[in-house]
Short mmCIF file of C-alpha atoms and ligand atoms in Angstrom, two decimals:
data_model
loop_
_atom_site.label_atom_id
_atom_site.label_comp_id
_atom_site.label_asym_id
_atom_site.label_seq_id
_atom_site.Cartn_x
_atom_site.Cartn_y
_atom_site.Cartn_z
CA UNK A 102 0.00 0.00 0.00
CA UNK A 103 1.07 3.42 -0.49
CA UNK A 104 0.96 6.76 1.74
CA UNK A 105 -2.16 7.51 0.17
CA UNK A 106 -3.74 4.09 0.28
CA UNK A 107 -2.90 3.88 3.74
CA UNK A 108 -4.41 7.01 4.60
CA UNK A 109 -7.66 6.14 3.25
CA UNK A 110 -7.45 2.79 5.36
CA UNK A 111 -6.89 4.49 8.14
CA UNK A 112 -9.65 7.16 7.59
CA UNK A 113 -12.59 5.08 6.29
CA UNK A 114 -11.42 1.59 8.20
CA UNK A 115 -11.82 0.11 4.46
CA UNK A 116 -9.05 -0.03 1.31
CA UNK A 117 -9.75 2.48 -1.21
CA UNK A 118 -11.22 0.60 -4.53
CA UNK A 119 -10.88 3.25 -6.95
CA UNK A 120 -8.54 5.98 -8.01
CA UNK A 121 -9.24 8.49 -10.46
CA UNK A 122 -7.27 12.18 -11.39
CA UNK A 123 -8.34 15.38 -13.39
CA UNK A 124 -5.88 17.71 -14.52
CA UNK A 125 -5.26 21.30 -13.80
CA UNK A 126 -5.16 24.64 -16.37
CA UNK A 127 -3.37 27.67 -17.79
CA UNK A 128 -5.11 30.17 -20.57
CA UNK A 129 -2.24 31.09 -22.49
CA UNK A 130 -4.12 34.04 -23.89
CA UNK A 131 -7.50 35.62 -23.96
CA UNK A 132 -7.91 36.95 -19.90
CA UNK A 133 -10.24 38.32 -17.96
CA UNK A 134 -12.83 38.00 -21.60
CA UNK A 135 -14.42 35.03 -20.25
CA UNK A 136 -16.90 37.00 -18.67
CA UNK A 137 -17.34 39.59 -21.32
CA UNK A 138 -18.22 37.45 -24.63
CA UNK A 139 -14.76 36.44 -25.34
CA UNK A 140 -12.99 34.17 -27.01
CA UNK A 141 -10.12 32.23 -25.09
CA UNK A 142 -7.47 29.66 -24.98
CA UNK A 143 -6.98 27.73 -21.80
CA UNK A 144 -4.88 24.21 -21.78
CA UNK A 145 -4.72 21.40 -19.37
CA UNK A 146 -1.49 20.76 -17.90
CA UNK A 147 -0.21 17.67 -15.45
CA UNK A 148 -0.41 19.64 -12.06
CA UNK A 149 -2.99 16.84 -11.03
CA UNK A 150 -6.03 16.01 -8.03
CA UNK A 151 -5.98 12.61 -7.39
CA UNK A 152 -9.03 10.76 -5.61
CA UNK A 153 -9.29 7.39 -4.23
CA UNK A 154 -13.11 6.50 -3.59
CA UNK A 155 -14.94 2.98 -2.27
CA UNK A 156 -18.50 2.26 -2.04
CA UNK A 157 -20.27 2.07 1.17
CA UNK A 158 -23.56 0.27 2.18
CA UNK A 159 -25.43 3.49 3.43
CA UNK A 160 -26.55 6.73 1.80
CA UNK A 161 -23.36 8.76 3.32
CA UNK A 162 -20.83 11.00 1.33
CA UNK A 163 -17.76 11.05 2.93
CA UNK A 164 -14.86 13.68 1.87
CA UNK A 165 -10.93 13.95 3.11
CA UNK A 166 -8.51 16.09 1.72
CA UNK A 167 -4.61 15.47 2.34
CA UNK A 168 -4.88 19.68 2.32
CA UNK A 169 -7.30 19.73 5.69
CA UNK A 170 -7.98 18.25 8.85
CA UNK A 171 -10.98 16.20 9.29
CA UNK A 172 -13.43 14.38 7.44
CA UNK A 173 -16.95 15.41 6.11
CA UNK A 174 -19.85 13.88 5.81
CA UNK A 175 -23.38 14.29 4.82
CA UNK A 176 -26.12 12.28 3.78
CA UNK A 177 -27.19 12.04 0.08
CA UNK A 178 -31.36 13.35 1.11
CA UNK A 179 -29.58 15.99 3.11
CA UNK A 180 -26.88 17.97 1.03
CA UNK A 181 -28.39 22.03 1.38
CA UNK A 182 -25.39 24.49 1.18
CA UNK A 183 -24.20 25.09 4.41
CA UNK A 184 -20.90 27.19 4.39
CA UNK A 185 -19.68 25.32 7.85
CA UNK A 186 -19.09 22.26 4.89
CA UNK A 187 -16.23 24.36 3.50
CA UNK A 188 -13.93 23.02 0.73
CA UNK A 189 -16.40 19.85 1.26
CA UNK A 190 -18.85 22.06 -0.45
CA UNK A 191 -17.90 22.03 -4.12
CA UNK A 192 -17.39 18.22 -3.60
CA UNK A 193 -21.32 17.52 -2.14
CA UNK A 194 -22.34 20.35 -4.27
CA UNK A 195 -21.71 18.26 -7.15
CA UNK A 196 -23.84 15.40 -6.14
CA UNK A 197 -26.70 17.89 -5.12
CA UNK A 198 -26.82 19.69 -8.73
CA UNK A 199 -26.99 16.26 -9.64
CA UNK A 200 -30.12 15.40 -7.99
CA UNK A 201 -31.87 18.21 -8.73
CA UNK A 202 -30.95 17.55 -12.27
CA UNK A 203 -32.80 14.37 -11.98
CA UNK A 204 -29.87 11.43 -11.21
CA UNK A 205 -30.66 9.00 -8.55
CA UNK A 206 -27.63 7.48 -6.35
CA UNK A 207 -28.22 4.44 -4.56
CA UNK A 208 -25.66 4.20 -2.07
CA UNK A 209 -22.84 6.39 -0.69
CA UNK A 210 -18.99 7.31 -1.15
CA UNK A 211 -16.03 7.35 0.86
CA UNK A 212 -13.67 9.91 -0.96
CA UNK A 213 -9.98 10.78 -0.32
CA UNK A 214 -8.69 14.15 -2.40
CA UNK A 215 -4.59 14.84 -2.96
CA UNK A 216 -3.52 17.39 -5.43
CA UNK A 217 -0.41 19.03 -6.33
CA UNK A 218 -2.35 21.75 -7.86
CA UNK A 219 -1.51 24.98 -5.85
CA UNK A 220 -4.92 25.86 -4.02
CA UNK A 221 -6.01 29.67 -4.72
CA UNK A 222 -3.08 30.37 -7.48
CA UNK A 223 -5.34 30.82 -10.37
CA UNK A 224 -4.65 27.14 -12.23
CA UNK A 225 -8.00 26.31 -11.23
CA UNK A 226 -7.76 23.80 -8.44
CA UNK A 227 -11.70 24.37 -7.97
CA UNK A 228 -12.67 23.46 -11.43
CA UNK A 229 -10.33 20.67 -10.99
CA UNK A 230 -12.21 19.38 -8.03
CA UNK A 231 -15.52 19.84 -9.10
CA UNK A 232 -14.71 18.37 -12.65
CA UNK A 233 -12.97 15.30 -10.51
CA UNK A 234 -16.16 14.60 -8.83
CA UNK A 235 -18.55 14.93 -11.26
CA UNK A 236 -16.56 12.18 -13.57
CA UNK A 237 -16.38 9.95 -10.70
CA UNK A 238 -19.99 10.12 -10.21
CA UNK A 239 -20.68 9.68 -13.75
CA UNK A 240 -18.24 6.64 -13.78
CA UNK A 241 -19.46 4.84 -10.66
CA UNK A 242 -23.05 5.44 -10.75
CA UNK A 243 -23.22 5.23 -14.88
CA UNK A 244 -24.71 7.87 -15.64
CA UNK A 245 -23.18 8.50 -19.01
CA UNK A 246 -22.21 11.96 -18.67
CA UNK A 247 -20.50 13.49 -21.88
CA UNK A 248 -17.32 15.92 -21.44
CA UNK A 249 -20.57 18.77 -22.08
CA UNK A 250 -22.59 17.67 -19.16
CA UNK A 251 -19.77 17.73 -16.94
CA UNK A 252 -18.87 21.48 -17.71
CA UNK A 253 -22.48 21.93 -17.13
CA UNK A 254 -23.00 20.42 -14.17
CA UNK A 255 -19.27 21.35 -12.45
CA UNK A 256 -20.41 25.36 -13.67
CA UNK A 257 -23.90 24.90 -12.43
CA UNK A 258 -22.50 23.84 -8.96
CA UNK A 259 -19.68 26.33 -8.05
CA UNK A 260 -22.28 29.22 -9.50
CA UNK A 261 -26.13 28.27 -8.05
CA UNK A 262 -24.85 26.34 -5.19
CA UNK A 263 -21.54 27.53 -4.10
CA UNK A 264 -22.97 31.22 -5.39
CA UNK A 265 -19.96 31.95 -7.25
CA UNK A 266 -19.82 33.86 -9.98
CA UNK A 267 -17.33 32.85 -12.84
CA UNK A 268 -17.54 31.86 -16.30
CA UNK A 269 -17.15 28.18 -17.87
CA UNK A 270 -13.83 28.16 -19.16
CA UNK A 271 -11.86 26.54 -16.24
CA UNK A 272 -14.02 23.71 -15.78
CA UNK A 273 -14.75 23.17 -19.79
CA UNK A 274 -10.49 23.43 -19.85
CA UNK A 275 -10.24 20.70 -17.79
CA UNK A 276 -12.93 18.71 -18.55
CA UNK A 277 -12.14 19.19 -22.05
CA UNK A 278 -8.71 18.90 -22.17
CA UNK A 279 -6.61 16.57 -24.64
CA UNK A 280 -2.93 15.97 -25.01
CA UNK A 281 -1.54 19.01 -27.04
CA UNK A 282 -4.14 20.94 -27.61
CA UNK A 283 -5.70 24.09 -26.20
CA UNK A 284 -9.61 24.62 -26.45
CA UNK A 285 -10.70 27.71 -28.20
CA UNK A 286 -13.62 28.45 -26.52
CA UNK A 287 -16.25 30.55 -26.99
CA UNK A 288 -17.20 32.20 -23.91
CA UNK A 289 -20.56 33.86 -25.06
CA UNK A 290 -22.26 30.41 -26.84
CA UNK A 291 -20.06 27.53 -25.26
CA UNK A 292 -18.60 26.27 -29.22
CA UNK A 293 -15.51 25.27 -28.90
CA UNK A 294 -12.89 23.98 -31.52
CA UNK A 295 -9.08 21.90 -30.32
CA UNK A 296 -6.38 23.33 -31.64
CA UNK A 297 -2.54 21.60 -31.97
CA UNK A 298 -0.42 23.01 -29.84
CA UNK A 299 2.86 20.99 -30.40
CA UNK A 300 5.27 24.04 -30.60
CA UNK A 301 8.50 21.10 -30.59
CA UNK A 302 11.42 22.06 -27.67
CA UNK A 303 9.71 25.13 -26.37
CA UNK A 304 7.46 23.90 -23.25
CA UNK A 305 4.91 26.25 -21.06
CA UNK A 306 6.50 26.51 -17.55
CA UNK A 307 4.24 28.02 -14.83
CA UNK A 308 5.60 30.74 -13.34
CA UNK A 309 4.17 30.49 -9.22
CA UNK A 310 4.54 33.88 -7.78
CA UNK A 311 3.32 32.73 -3.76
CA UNK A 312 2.04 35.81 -3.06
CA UNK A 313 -0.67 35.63 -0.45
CA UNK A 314 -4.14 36.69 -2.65
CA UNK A 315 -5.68 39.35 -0.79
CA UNK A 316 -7.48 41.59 -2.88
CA UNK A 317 -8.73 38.72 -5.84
CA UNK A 318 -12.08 38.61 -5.11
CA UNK A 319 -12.88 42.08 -4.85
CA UNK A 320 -10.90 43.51 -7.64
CA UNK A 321 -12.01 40.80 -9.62
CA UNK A 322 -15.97 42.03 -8.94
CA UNK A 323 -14.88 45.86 -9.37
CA UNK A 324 -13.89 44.77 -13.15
CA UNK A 325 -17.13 42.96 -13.84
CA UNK A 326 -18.46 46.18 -12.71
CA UNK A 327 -16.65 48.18 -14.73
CA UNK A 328 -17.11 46.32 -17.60
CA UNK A 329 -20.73 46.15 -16.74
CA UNK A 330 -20.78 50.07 -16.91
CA UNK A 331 -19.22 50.53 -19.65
CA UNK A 332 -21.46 47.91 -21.85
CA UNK A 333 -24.30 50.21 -21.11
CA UNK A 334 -23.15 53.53 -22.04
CA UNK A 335 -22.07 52.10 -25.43
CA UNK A 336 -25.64 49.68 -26.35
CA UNK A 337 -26.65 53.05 -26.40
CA UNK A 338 -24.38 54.13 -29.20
CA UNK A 339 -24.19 50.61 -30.60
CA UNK A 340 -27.98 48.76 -29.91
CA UNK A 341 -26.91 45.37 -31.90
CA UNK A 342 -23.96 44.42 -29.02
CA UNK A 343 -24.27 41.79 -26.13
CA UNK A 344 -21.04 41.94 -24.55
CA UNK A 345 -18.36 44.37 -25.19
CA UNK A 346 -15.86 41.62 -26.94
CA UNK A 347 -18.87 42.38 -30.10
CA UNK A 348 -17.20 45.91 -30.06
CA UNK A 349 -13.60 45.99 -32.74
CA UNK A 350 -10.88 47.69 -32.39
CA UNK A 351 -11.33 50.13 -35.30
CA UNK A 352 -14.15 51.54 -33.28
CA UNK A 353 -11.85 52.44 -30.30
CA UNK A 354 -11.39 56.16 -31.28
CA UNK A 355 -15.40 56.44 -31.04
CA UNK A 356 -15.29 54.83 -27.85
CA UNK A 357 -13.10 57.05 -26.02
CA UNK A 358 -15.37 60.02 -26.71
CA UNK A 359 -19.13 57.96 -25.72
CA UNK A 360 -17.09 56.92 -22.47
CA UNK A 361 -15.52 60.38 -22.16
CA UNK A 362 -13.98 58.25 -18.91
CA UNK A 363 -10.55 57.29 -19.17
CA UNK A 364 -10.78 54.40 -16.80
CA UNK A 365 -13.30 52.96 -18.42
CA UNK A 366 -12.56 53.15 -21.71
CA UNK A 367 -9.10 51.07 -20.79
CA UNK A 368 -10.61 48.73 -19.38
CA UNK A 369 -13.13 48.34 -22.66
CA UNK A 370 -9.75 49.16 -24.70
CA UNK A 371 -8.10 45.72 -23.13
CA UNK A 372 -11.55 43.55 -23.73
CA UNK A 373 -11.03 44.61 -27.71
CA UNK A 374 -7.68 44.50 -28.03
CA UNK A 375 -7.52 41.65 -25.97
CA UNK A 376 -10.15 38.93 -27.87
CA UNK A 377 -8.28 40.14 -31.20
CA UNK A 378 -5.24 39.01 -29.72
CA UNK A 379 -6.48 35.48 -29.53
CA UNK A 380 -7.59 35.42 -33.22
CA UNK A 381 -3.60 36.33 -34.05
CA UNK A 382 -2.52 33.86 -31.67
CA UNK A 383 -4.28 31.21 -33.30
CA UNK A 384 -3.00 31.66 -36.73
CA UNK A 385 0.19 32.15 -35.38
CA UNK A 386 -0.02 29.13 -33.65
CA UNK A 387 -1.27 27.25 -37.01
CA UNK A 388 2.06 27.60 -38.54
CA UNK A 389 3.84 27.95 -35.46
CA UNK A 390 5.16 31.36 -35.82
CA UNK A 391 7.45 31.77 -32.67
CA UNK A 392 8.07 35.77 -33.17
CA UNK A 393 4.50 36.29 -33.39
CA UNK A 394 3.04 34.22 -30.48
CA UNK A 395 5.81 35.93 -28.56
CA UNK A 396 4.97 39.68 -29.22
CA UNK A 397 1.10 38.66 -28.66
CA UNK A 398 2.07 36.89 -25.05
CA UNK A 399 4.08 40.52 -24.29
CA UNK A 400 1.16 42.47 -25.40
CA UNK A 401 -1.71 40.63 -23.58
CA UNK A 402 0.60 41.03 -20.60
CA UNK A 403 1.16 44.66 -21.11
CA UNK A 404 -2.63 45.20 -21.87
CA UNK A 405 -3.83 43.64 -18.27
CA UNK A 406 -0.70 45.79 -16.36
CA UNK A 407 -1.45 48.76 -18.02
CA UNK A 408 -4.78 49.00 -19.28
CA UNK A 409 -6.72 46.56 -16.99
CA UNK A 410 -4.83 46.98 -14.64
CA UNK A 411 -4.91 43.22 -12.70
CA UNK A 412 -0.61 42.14 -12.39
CA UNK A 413 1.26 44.60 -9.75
CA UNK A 414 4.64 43.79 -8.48
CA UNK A 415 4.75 40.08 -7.99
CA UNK A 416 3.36 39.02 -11.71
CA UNK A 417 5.15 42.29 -13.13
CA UNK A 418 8.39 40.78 -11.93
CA UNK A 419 8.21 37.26 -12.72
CA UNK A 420 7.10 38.04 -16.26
CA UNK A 421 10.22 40.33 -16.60
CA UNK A 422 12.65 38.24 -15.06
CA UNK A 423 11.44 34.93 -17.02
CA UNK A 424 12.22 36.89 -20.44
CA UNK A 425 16.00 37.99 -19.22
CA UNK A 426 16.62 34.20 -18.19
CA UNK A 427 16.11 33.60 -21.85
CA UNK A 428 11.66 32.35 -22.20
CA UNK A 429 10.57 33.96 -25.10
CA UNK A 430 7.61 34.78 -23.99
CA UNK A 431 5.76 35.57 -20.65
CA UNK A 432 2.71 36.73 -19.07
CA UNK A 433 0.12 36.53 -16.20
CA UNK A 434 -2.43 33.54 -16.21
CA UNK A 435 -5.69 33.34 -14.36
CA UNK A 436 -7.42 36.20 -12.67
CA UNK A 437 -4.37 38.20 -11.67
CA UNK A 438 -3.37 40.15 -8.75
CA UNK A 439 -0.27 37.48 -7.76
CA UNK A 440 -1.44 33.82 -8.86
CA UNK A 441 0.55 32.58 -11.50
CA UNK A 442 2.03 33.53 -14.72
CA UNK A 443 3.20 31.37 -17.81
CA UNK A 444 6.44 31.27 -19.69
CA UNK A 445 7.48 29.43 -23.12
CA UNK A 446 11.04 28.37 -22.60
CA UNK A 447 13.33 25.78 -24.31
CA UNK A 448 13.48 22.51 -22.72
CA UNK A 449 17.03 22.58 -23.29
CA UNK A 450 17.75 25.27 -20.63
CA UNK A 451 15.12 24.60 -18.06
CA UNK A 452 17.33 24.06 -15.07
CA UNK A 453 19.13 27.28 -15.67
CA UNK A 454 16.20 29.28 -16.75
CA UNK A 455 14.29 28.38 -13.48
CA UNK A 456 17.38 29.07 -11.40
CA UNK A 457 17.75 32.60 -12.90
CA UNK A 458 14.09 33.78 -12.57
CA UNK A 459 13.84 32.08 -9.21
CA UNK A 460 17.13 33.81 -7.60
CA UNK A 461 16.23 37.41 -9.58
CA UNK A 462 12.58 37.26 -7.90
CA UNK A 463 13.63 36.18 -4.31
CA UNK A 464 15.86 39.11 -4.59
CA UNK A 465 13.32 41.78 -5.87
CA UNK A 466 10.33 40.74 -3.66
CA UNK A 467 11.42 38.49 -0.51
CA UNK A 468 9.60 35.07 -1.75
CA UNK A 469 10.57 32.06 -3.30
CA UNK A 470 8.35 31.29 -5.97
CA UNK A 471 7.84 27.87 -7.68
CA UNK A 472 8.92 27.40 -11.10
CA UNK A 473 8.20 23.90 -13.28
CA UNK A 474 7.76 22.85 -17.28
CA UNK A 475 4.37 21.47 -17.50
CA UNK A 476 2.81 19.24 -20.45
CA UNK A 477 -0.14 19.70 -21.80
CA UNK A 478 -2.55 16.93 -21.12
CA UNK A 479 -6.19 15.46 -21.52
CA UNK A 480 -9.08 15.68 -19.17
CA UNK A 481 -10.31 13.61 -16.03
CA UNK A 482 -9.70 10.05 -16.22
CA UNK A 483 -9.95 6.32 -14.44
CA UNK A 484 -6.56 5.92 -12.89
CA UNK A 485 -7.09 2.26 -11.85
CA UNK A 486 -9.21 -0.26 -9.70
CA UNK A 487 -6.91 -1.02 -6.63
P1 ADP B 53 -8.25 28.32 -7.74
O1 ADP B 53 -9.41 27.64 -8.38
O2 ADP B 53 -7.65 29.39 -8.58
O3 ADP B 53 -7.21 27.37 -7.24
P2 ADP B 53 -10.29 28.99 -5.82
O4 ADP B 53 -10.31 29.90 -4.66
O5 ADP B 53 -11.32 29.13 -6.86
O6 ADP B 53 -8.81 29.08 -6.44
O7 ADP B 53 -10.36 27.49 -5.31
C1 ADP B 53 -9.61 27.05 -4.20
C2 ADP B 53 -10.51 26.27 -3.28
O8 ADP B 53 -10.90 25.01 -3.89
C3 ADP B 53 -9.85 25.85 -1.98
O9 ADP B 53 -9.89 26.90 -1.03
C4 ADP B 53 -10.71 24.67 -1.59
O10 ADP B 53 -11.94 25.09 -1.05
C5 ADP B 53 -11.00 23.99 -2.93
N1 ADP B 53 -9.97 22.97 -3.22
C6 ADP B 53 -9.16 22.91 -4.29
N2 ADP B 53 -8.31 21.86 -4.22
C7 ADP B 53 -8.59 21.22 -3.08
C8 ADP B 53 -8.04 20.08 -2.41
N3 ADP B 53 -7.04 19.38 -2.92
N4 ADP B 53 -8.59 19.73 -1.21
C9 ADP B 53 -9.61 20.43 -0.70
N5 ADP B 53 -10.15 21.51 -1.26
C10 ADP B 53 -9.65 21.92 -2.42
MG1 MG B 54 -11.28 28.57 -8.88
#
């Protein structure tokens, strides 16, 4: 038995029967668009959760995590929100969005969570989890869920019954995700194409500035604001727009003078420029045109530092310091405001690449950060029957 194995023996007094994994994400371009009619590009990548489940006799779901003390439980009749439930929430929110949406479950689960996913860094370990547990479900209790149901479901659960708002693209990254290639995704209609994104010795590293998050939530609500403004003021000049990713960047000039507000009209500026970025980056990626996919990474970056206004000192620095230790490309990841950031770096200098970055940042802002090459891999998945 292994550490993990053993741990479920010892919490549940039964061996584990089942293990299962889902993967983690990165968007390498197309941020903070999700939420206004976007188009982006998120990836999976092998920062993994892990689950080992059994079956029990009773009606009980039972949740550890290696990253908490204690276990949860609740029964399947009885699974309301209650915010005492914690972490355990997105887990037995998953099996009550289920039941509402008409599945029946028969007996309980005993479920142990691990993950090497950092929790709160912006790769998504939330999506991860609640993608995790809605394939297990599917798998154990045959339901026959496709990779669609299980974006809909895992978004239905952190937004109605964890009451979080956020769009679909973390949870239809990971749910969705396939061995070297990126989803572009749709944010406004949910169509979504795969496309390759074998780009030979360069390899995305993620960039992990460990800054404590602080401000996330709120700043992240003060753009949706913002953005929420703004989209009103200009269906007045332009009645035929939903979301203000319709708007192109030709029209900017116009803009400025309806918003006649110069904060809002950069944060309207980065939504344009932004979702036009991710067209370029696409056909650059088609024929894998290095220069180009570089000076679009730099761009977005610059666009959320300076226009959006989401990076600040940590992500500022890390993004900087990558490119002098020789990535060609770099930029923030995720909502911002510390998290994580990505690089494109060749293989070939990893060690010394990481080394650099890592030493230059420690000296600039006091914390070690945690650097490592990731590869770009497919969805949730049956690990193995123990
Ligand atoms: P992100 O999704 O960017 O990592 P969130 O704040 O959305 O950040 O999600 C982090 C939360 O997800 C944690 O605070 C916890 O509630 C839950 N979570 C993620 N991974 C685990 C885990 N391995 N064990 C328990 N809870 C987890
Ligand atoms: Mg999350």
């Amino acid at each position: 038995m292994n550490k993990l194995e053993t741990l479920f023996k010892e919490t549940y007094k039964v061996n584990p029967e089942f293990e299962y994994s889902a993967p983690s994400r990165i968007n390498l371009i197309g941020e903070h668009i999700d939420y206004n009619g976007g188009m982006v590009l998120p990836a999976a990548i092998s920062r993994y959760i892990k689950a080992l489940v059994s079956k029990r006799n009773d009606n009980k779901i039972c949740f550890k995590s290696t990253a908490f003390e204690g276990v949860l439980e609740r029964n399947l009749d009885d699974l309301k929100y209650d915010a005492k439930y914690d972490w355990a929430n997105y887990g037995f929110g998953i099996f009550q969005t289920l039941q509402d949406d008409g599945y029946k479950f028969k007996f309980g689960l005993n479920i142990l969570i691990t993950s090497n996913i950092p929790l709160g860094s912006g790769l998504s370990s939330s999506a991860a989890f609640l993608d995790l547990i809605c394939f297990i479900a599917s798998d154990i209790y045959n339901l026959n869920l496709t990779k669609d149901d299980i974006v809909k479901e895992s978004v239905k659960t952190e937004n109605v019954y964890c009451g979080l708002k956020c769009g679909i693209m973390d949870e239809a990254a990971i749910a969705l995700g396939e061995e070297n290639k990126c989803l572009y995704l749709n944010c406004n209609n949910f169509t979504y194409k795969k496309i390759n994104l074998d780009l030979g010795n360069y390899k995305f590293v993620v960039l992990q500035t460990n800054k404590p998050r602080k401000l996330t939530e709120s700043k992240y609500n003060e753009r949706v604001d913002e953005c929420n403004k703004a989209l009103n003021i200009l269906k007045n000049h332009y009645p035929s727009i939903n979301n203000l990713c319709d708007l192109k960047p030709e029209m900017l000039n116009d803009i400025e003078k309806y918003l006649n507000d110069q904060i809002l009209f950069k944060r309207v500026r980065h939504c344009i420029t932004e979702n036009d970025r991710v067209y370029q980056f696409v056909e650059a990626l088609k024929i894998k045109d290095l220069n180009k996919i570089s000076s679009l990474l730099k761009s977005s970056h610059d666009s959320l530092k300076n226009d959006y206004e989401v990076t600040g000192l940590h992500l500022d620095t890390i993004t900087e310091e990558a490119i002098k230790a020789g990535a060609i490309a770099s930029r923030m990841t995720g909502a911002g405001f510390g998290g994580c950031a990505i690089a494109l770096v060749d293989e070939k200098i990893f060690d010394d690449f990481a080394n650099k970055t890592s030493k230059a940042y420690e000296q600039k802002t006091g914390i070690t950060p945690a650097i490592y090459m990731v590869d770009i891999v497919s969805g949730p998945k049956f690990e193995r029957k123990l």
